[in-house]
Tab-separated table of C-alpha atoms and ligand atoms in Angstrom:
chain	number	residue	atom	x	y	z
A	1	UNK	CA	78.278	121.950	78.142
A	2	UNK	CA	77.904	125.136	80.032
A	3	UNK	CA	80.842	127.841	79.552
A	4	UNK	CA	81.127	128.947	83.141
A	5	UNK	CA	83.456	126.620	85.445
A	6	UNK	CA	82.173	125.019	88.446
A	7	UNK	CA	84.213	123.361	91.312
A	8	UNK	CA	84.428	120.269	92.020
A	9	UNK	CA	85.745	119.221	95.548
A	10	UNK	CA	87.271	115.418	96.441
A	11	UNK	CA	87.658	114.898	100.140
A	12	UNK	CA	90.154	112.064	100.144
A	13	UNK	CA	89.727	109.815	103.118
A	14	UNK	CA	88.368	106.360	103.879
A	15	UNK	CA	84.850	105.893	104.676
A	16	UNK	CA	85.834	105.112	108.125
A	17	UNK	CA	86.801	108.640	108.673
A	18	UNK	CA	83.480	109.669	109.155
A	19	UNK	CA	82.931	111.961	112.479
A	20	UNK	CA	79.690	110.350	113.163
A	21	UNK	CA	80.252	106.563	113.084
A	22	UNK	CA	82.030	105.644	116.491
A	23	UNK	CA	83.713	102.471	114.577
A	24	UNK	CA	85.864	99.925	116.484
A	25	UNK	CA	89.207	99.099	114.939
A	26	UNK	CA	88.111	95.743	113.830
A	27	UNK	CA	85.104	97.613	111.712
A	28	UNK	CA	87.484	100.088	110.720
A	29	UNK	CA	89.703	97.398	109.195
A	30	UNK	CA	86.432	95.975	107.100
A	31	UNK	CA	85.793	99.507	105.858
A	32	UNK	CA	89.257	100.262	105.230
A	33	UNK	CA	92.072	99.619	102.204
A	34	UNK	CA	89.927	100.161	99.044
A	35	UNK	CA	91.120	103.970	99.330
A	36	UNK	CA	93.388	103.884	96.006
A	37	UNK	CA	90.800	101.891	94.187
A	38	UNK	CA	87.970	103.994	94.755
A	39	UNK	CA	90.136	107.283	94.155
A	40	UNK	CA	91.333	105.890	90.962
A	41	UNK	CA	87.572	105.066	89.895
A	42	UNK	CA	87.163	108.813	90.478
A	43	UNK	CA	90.335	110.207	89.029
A	44	UNK	CA	89.398	107.847	85.664
A	45	UNK	CA	86.129	109.762	85.254
A	46	UNK	CA	87.488	113.069	85.466
A	47	UNK	CA	89.851	112.068	83.006
A	48	UNK	CA	87.453	110.497	80.618
A	49	UNK	CA	85.470	113.850	80.680
A	50	UNK	CA	88.665	115.848	80.686
A	51	UNK	CA	87.754	117.889	83.680
A	52	UNK	CA	89.618	118.982	86.753
A	53	UNK	CA	89.027	118.945	90.747
A	54	UNK	CA	90.256	119.503	93.943
A	55	UNK	CA	91.958	117.055	96.080
A	56	UNK	CA	91.592	117.847	100.039
A	57	UNK	CA	93.760	115.235	101.428
A	58	UNK	CA	94.253	114.150	104.916
A	59	UNK	CA	97.530	113.925	105.913
A	60	UNK	CA	97.406	110.374	107.665
A	61	UNK	CA	96.084	109.249	104.119
A	62	UNK	CA	98.982	111.009	102.308
A	63	UNK	CA	101.295	109.277	104.537
A	64	UNK	CA	100.271	106.174	103.822
A	65	UNK	CA	99.593	106.460	100.480
A	66	UNK	CA	101.677	108.919	98.810
A	67	UNK	CA	101.407	107.456	95.246
A	68	UNK	CA	97.704	109.020	95.152
A	69	UNK	CA	98.967	112.338	96.162
A	70	UNK	CA	101.470	112.138	93.081
A	71	UNK	CA	98.825	110.877	90.844
A	72	UNK	CA	96.520	114.064	91.533
A	73	UNK	CA	99.701	116.202	90.326
A	74	UNK	CA	100.075	113.935	87.496
A	75	UNK	CA	96.626	114.504	86.411
A	76	UNK	CA	96.831	118.339	86.906
A	77	UNK	CA	94.046	118.372	89.470
A	78	UNK	CA	94.662	120.833	92.734
A	79	UNK	CA	95.909	119.827	96.210
A	80	UNK	CA	94.334	121.018	99.262
A	81	UNK	CA	94.437	120.362	103.038
A	82	UNK	CA	91.897	117.953	104.914
A	83	UNK	CA	93.598	118.173	108.313
A	84	UNK	CA	95.692	115.489	109.649
A	85	UNK	CA	93.701	113.191	111.536
A	86	UNK	CA	89.973	114.081	110.300
A	87	UNK	CA	89.194	115.842	113.866
A	88	UNK	CA	86.385	117.943	114.078
A	89	UNK	CA	88.125	121.973	114.432
A	90	UNK	CA	85.505	122.905	117.376
A	91	UNK	CA	86.734	119.812	119.744
A	92	UNK	CA	90.531	121.072	119.180
A	93	UNK	CA	92.292	123.148	121.230
A	94	UNK	CA	93.510	126.023	119.212
A	95	UNK	CA	97.487	125.298	119.317
A	96	UNK	CA	96.473	121.700	118.641
A	97	UNK	CA	94.569	122.811	115.503
A	98	UNK	CA	97.344	124.941	114.112
A	99	UNK	CA	99.943	122.263	114.726
A	100	UNK	CA	98.326	119.536	113.169
A	101	UNK	CA	97.155	122.019	110.124
A	102	UNK	CA	100.951	122.556	109.912
A	103	UNK	CA	102.025	119.142	110.030
A	104	UNK	CA	99.596	117.978	106.965
A	105	UNK	CA	100.786	120.935	105.076
A	106	UNK	CA	104.328	120.207	105.447
A	107	UNK	CA	103.913	116.817	104.524
A	108	UNK	CA	102.104	117.595	101.231
A	109	UNK	CA	104.278	120.120	100.410
A	110	UNK	CA	107.351	118.097	100.664
A	111	UNK	CA	105.579	115.352	98.836
A	112	UNK	CA	104.814	117.732	95.757
A	113	UNK	CA	107.775	120.494	95.818
A	114	UNK	CA	104.901	123.040	95.813
A	115	UNK	CA	102.920	125.065	98.079
A	116	UNK	CA	99.491	124.580	98.935
A	117	UNK	CA	96.780	127.331	99.905
A	118	UNK	CA	93.354	125.227	100.185
A	119	UNK	CA	91.995	124.146	103.272
A	120	UNK	CA	88.547	122.220	103.934
A	121	UNK	CA	87.724	121.226	107.607
A	122	UNK	CA	86.173	117.583	108.479
A	123	UNK	CA	82.249	117.584	108.600
A	124	UNK	CA	81.901	121.316	107.895
A	125	UNK	CA	83.255	121.953	111.471
A	126	UNK	CA	84.665	125.603	111.190
A	127	UNK	CA	81.679	126.584	112.751
A	128	UNK	CA	80.548	129.751	114.935
A	129	UNK	CA	82.383	128.428	117.967
A	130	UNK	CA	85.578	128.053	116.197
A	131	UNK	CA	85.528	130.467	113.668
A	132	UNK	CA	88.958	131.003	114.843
A	133	UNK	CA	90.600	129.001	113.301
A	134	UNK	CA	90.292	131.019	109.796
A	135	UNK	CA	93.352	133.413	111.485
A	136	UNK	CA	95.253	130.185	112.344
A	137	UNK	CA	94.808	129.340	108.530
A	138	UNK	CA	95.948	132.567	107.366
A	139	UNK	CA	98.801	132.701	109.561
A	140	UNK	CA	100.030	128.922	108.457
A	141	UNK	CA	99.637	130.167	104.950
A	142	UNK	CA	96.507	129.051	103.487
A	143	UNK	CA	95.060	131.887	100.844
A	144	UNK	CA	91.436	130.385	100.869
A	145	UNK	CA	88.981	127.917	103.160
A	146	UNK	CA	86.353	126.012	101.750
A	147	UNK	CA	85.059	124.481	105.365
A	148	UNK	CA	82.036	126.828	105.922
A	149	UNK	CA	78.902	125.128	105.327
A	150	UNK	CA	76.008	128.116	104.847
A	151	UNK	CA	73.291	125.946	106.402
A	152	UNK	CA	72.522	123.488	109.163
A	153	UNK	CA	74.155	120.322	109.307
A	154	UNK	CA	74.544	117.271	111.676
A	155	UNK	CA	77.773	118.153	112.712
A	156	UNK	CA	78.502	122.020	111.715
A	157	UNK	CA	77.437	124.612	109.436
A	158	UNK	CA	76.597	128.587	109.771
A	159	UNK	CA	72.761	128.511	108.764
A	160	UNK	CA	73.281	132.659	108.145
A	161	UNK	CA	76.838	132.511	106.237
A	162	UNK	CA	77.468	134.039	103.400
A	163	UNK	CA	76.640	131.408	100.198
A	164	UNK	CA	78.945	133.215	97.863
A	165	UNK	CA	82.852	132.970	97.419
A	166	UNK	CA	83.636	135.827	99.799
A	167	UNK	CA	86.948	137.497	101.821
A	168	UNK	CA	86.360	137.199	105.536
A	169	UNK	CA	86.699	139.599	108.088
A	170	UNK	CA	88.290	137.446	110.805
A	171	UNK	CA	91.116	137.090	108.666
A	172	UNK	CA	93.332	137.145	105.323
A	173	UNK	CA	91.387	134.656	104.013
A	174	UNK	CA	88.416	133.787	101.060
A	175	UNK	CA	85.680	131.371	101.623
A	176	UNK	CA	84.667	128.980	98.811
A	177	UNK	CA	81.361	127.872	100.463
A	178	UNK	CA	79.671	124.237	99.429
A	179	UNK	CA	76.662	125.242	97.566
A	180	UNK	CA	73.413	125.450	98.844
A	181	UNK	CA	70.046	126.135	97.393
A	182	UNK	CA	67.694	128.588	99.016
A	183	UNK	CA	63.583	127.733	98.930
A	184	UNK	CA	61.605	130.343	100.815
A	185	UNK	CA	63.663	130.942	103.971
A	186	UNK	CA	64.950	127.216	104.030
A	187	UNK	CA	68.895	126.574	103.135
A	188	UNK	CA	69.442	123.539	101.599
A	189	UNK	CA	71.882	121.610	100.756
A	190	UNK	CA	72.151	120.099	97.331
A	191	UNK	CA	76.193	119.787	96.274
A	192	UNK	CA	77.678	116.489	97.875
A	193	UNK	CA	77.792	113.964	100.218
A	194	UNK	CA	74.466	112.546	101.375
A	195	UNK	CA	72.380	115.370	99.756
A	196	UNK	CA	74.114	113.946	96.533
A	197	UNK	CA	72.990	110.510	97.244
A	198	UNK	CA	69.127	111.067	98.263
A	199	UNK	CA	68.679	114.103	95.466
A	200	UNK	CA	67.558	113.094	92.339
A	201	UNK	CA	69.740	114.121	89.343
A	202	UNK	CA	67.250	116.287	87.807
A	203	UNK	CA	66.919	118.419	91.012
A	204	UNK	CA	70.596	118.807	91.645
A	205	UNK	CA	71.302	119.705	87.731
A	206	UNK	CA	67.963	122.343	88.464
A	207	UNK	CA	70.354	123.580	91.487
A	208	UNK	CA	73.519	124.632	89.472
A	209	UNK	CA	71.570	125.794	86.429
A	210	UNK	CA	69.997	128.123	88.916
A	211	UNK	CA	73.206	129.326	90.342
A	212	UNK	CA	75.159	129.341	86.803
A	213	UNK	CA	72.359	131.526	85.189
A	214	UNK	CA	72.927	134.434	87.966
A	215	UNK	CA	77.374	133.242	87.263
A	216	UNK	CA	77.666	131.675	90.525
A	217	UNK	CA	79.962	128.601	90.610
A	218	UNK	CA	78.492	125.922	92.121
A	219	UNK	CA	80.862	124.116	94.485
A	220	UNK	CA	80.450	120.445	94.511
A	221	UNK	CA	81.505	117.925	96.839
A	222	UNK	CA	82.561	114.369	97.196
A	223	UNK	CA	84.280	111.342	98.984
A	224	UNK	CA	86.186	108.311	96.536
A	225	UNK	CA	84.393	106.132	99.310
A	226	UNK	CA	80.904	107.273	97.933
A	227	UNK	CA	81.683	105.918	94.212
A	228	UNK	CA	81.887	102.501	96.101
A	229	UNK	CA	78.463	99.960	95.892
A	230	UNK	CA	80.394	97.074	97.105
A	231	UNK	CA	81.739	98.849	99.977
A	232	UNK	CA	81.683	95.904	102.821
A	233	UNK	CA	78.217	96.265	104.640
A	234	UNK	CA	78.683	96.352	108.615
A	235	UNK	CA	76.284	95.569	111.061
A	236	UNK	CA	75.179	99.401	112.182
A	237	UNK	CA	72.101	101.267	113.650
A	238	UNK	CA	70.011	102.691	110.448
A	239	UNK	CA	71.524	105.765	111.148
A	240	UNK	CA	75.099	104.652	110.549
A	241	UNK	CA	73.780	102.396	108.104
A	242	UNK	CA	71.916	105.154	106.098
A	243	UNK	CA	74.871	107.655	106.646
A	244	UNK	CA	77.509	105.114	104.833
A	245	UNK	CA	75.477	102.898	102.257
A	246	UNK	CA	72.205	104.415	101.396
A	247	UNK	CA	71.806	105.202	97.352
A	248	UNK	CA	75.860	104.620	96.530
A	249	UNK	CA	75.007	102.793	93.601
A	250	UNK	CA	73.725	106.098	92.401
A	251	UNK	CA	76.647	107.958	92.706
A	252	UNK	CA	78.510	107.087	89.717
A	253	UNK	CA	75.847	107.676	87.073
A	254	UNK	CA	75.369	111.003	89.105
A	255	UNK	CA	78.871	112.218	88.815
A	256	UNK	CA	79.116	111.095	84.984
A	257	UNK	CA	75.854	113.189	83.989
A	258	UNK	CA	77.659	116.290	86.058
A	259	UNK	CA	80.810	115.982	84.167
A	260	UNK	CA	79.436	115.356	81.090
A	261	UNK	CA	76.904	118.657	81.436
A	262	UNK	CA	79.185	121.193	83.396
A	263	UNK	CA	82.158	122.608	83.077
A	264	UNK	CA	84.524	121.874	86.138
A	265	UNK	CA	88.144	124.079	87.060
A	266	UNK	CA	90.195	123.818	90.232
A	267	UNK	CA	89.278	126.328	92.996
A	268	UNK	CA	92.153	128.536	92.078
A	269	UNK	CA	91.789	128.981	88.856
A	270	UNK	CA	87.908	129.757	89.299
A	271	UNK	CA	89.503	131.984	91.677
A	272	UNK	CA	91.779	133.473	89.835
A	273	UNK	CA	89.399	134.017	86.929
A	274	UNK	CA	87.278	135.948	89.190
A	275	UNK	CA	90.447	138.055	89.796
A	276	UNK	CA	90.217	137.632	93.756
A	277	UNK	CA	93.613	135.798	94.363
A	278	UNK	CA	97.121	135.771	94.206
A	279	UNK	CA	97.775	132.274	93.704
A	280	UNK	CA	100.994	130.578	95.352
B	1	ZN	ZN1	86.383	114.522	105.368
C-alpha cells in the first residue's frame, strides 16, 4: 500500500438531490429513504479496510438522520458541511448563502459538540461568479473549502483554477480541490462521481499513482447512493438516466480496490501533516 495519505470525501445526500435533475415529489419519494442503508455500506467498507474519510453532510440530511452524523463521529471520521438544502451557490443571494451555511454548521456542531471547519458546495458551484462565497465561508468560521473543481463541469468548475491544495487570495481559507489529471492542455476530472463510474479502475489507479509520485494527495469524492445498484429506476430522459444509473454496479468494487491499494486520511489530518493548518 502506498504510504502517502490520499483524501476520500463523501457528500452525504440522497440521489434526488442532484441539481441537474428536476424531479417531481413522487419521483423524489421513490428514490428516497435509502440513505441510511447506502451510507452504512460505505462506512462498513471504510471500516473493513481500516480507512477514514471526510463526510460532507447536508443540513437537511443531518436534521432527518441525526444517527448518521453520530455514526461518523463514532467511527472517527471527519465531518464537513455540504450546505443546507443542496442549492447551487451561484444561484443564491450572498446573505441567503451566509444564512443557510451558518444554519447547517450550527446544526451539526450542536449535534456533535465540536467545531466543524470544512465546507463543500453542491455540484462544484463555487465558480468565477460566486468566488465571493469564500469570504463568507471564512467569516462564518470555515478553515478550508473543497468546492472548486479545476476543470470544466456541467454545473460548475473553474477550468484554470489551481489544481493543488492552496491558500486563496480572496479570504483566509485553504482550498482542497478534487483531483484532475492533465493530458496535454486538457484537464480531465477522474476522481469521483460519474467519472469514477465511467472510467476503468486501471486509469483511476494510474492517475492517483501519478499524483502521489509527485507527493500530491489525490482527492476522491463519492456519494452513498452511487454504491446502490438497486436504486429504483425512474422514467427519465437518457441524460438523466445516464447521470443517475450508469455503472452503479461497478462502484463498490472500485472503491474496495482504492481502499486496498491506497492510504486515506481525513482532510484535516492531511493539511496538518503538510503544516498548512491550525485545526479547530
Ligand atoms: Zn452534493
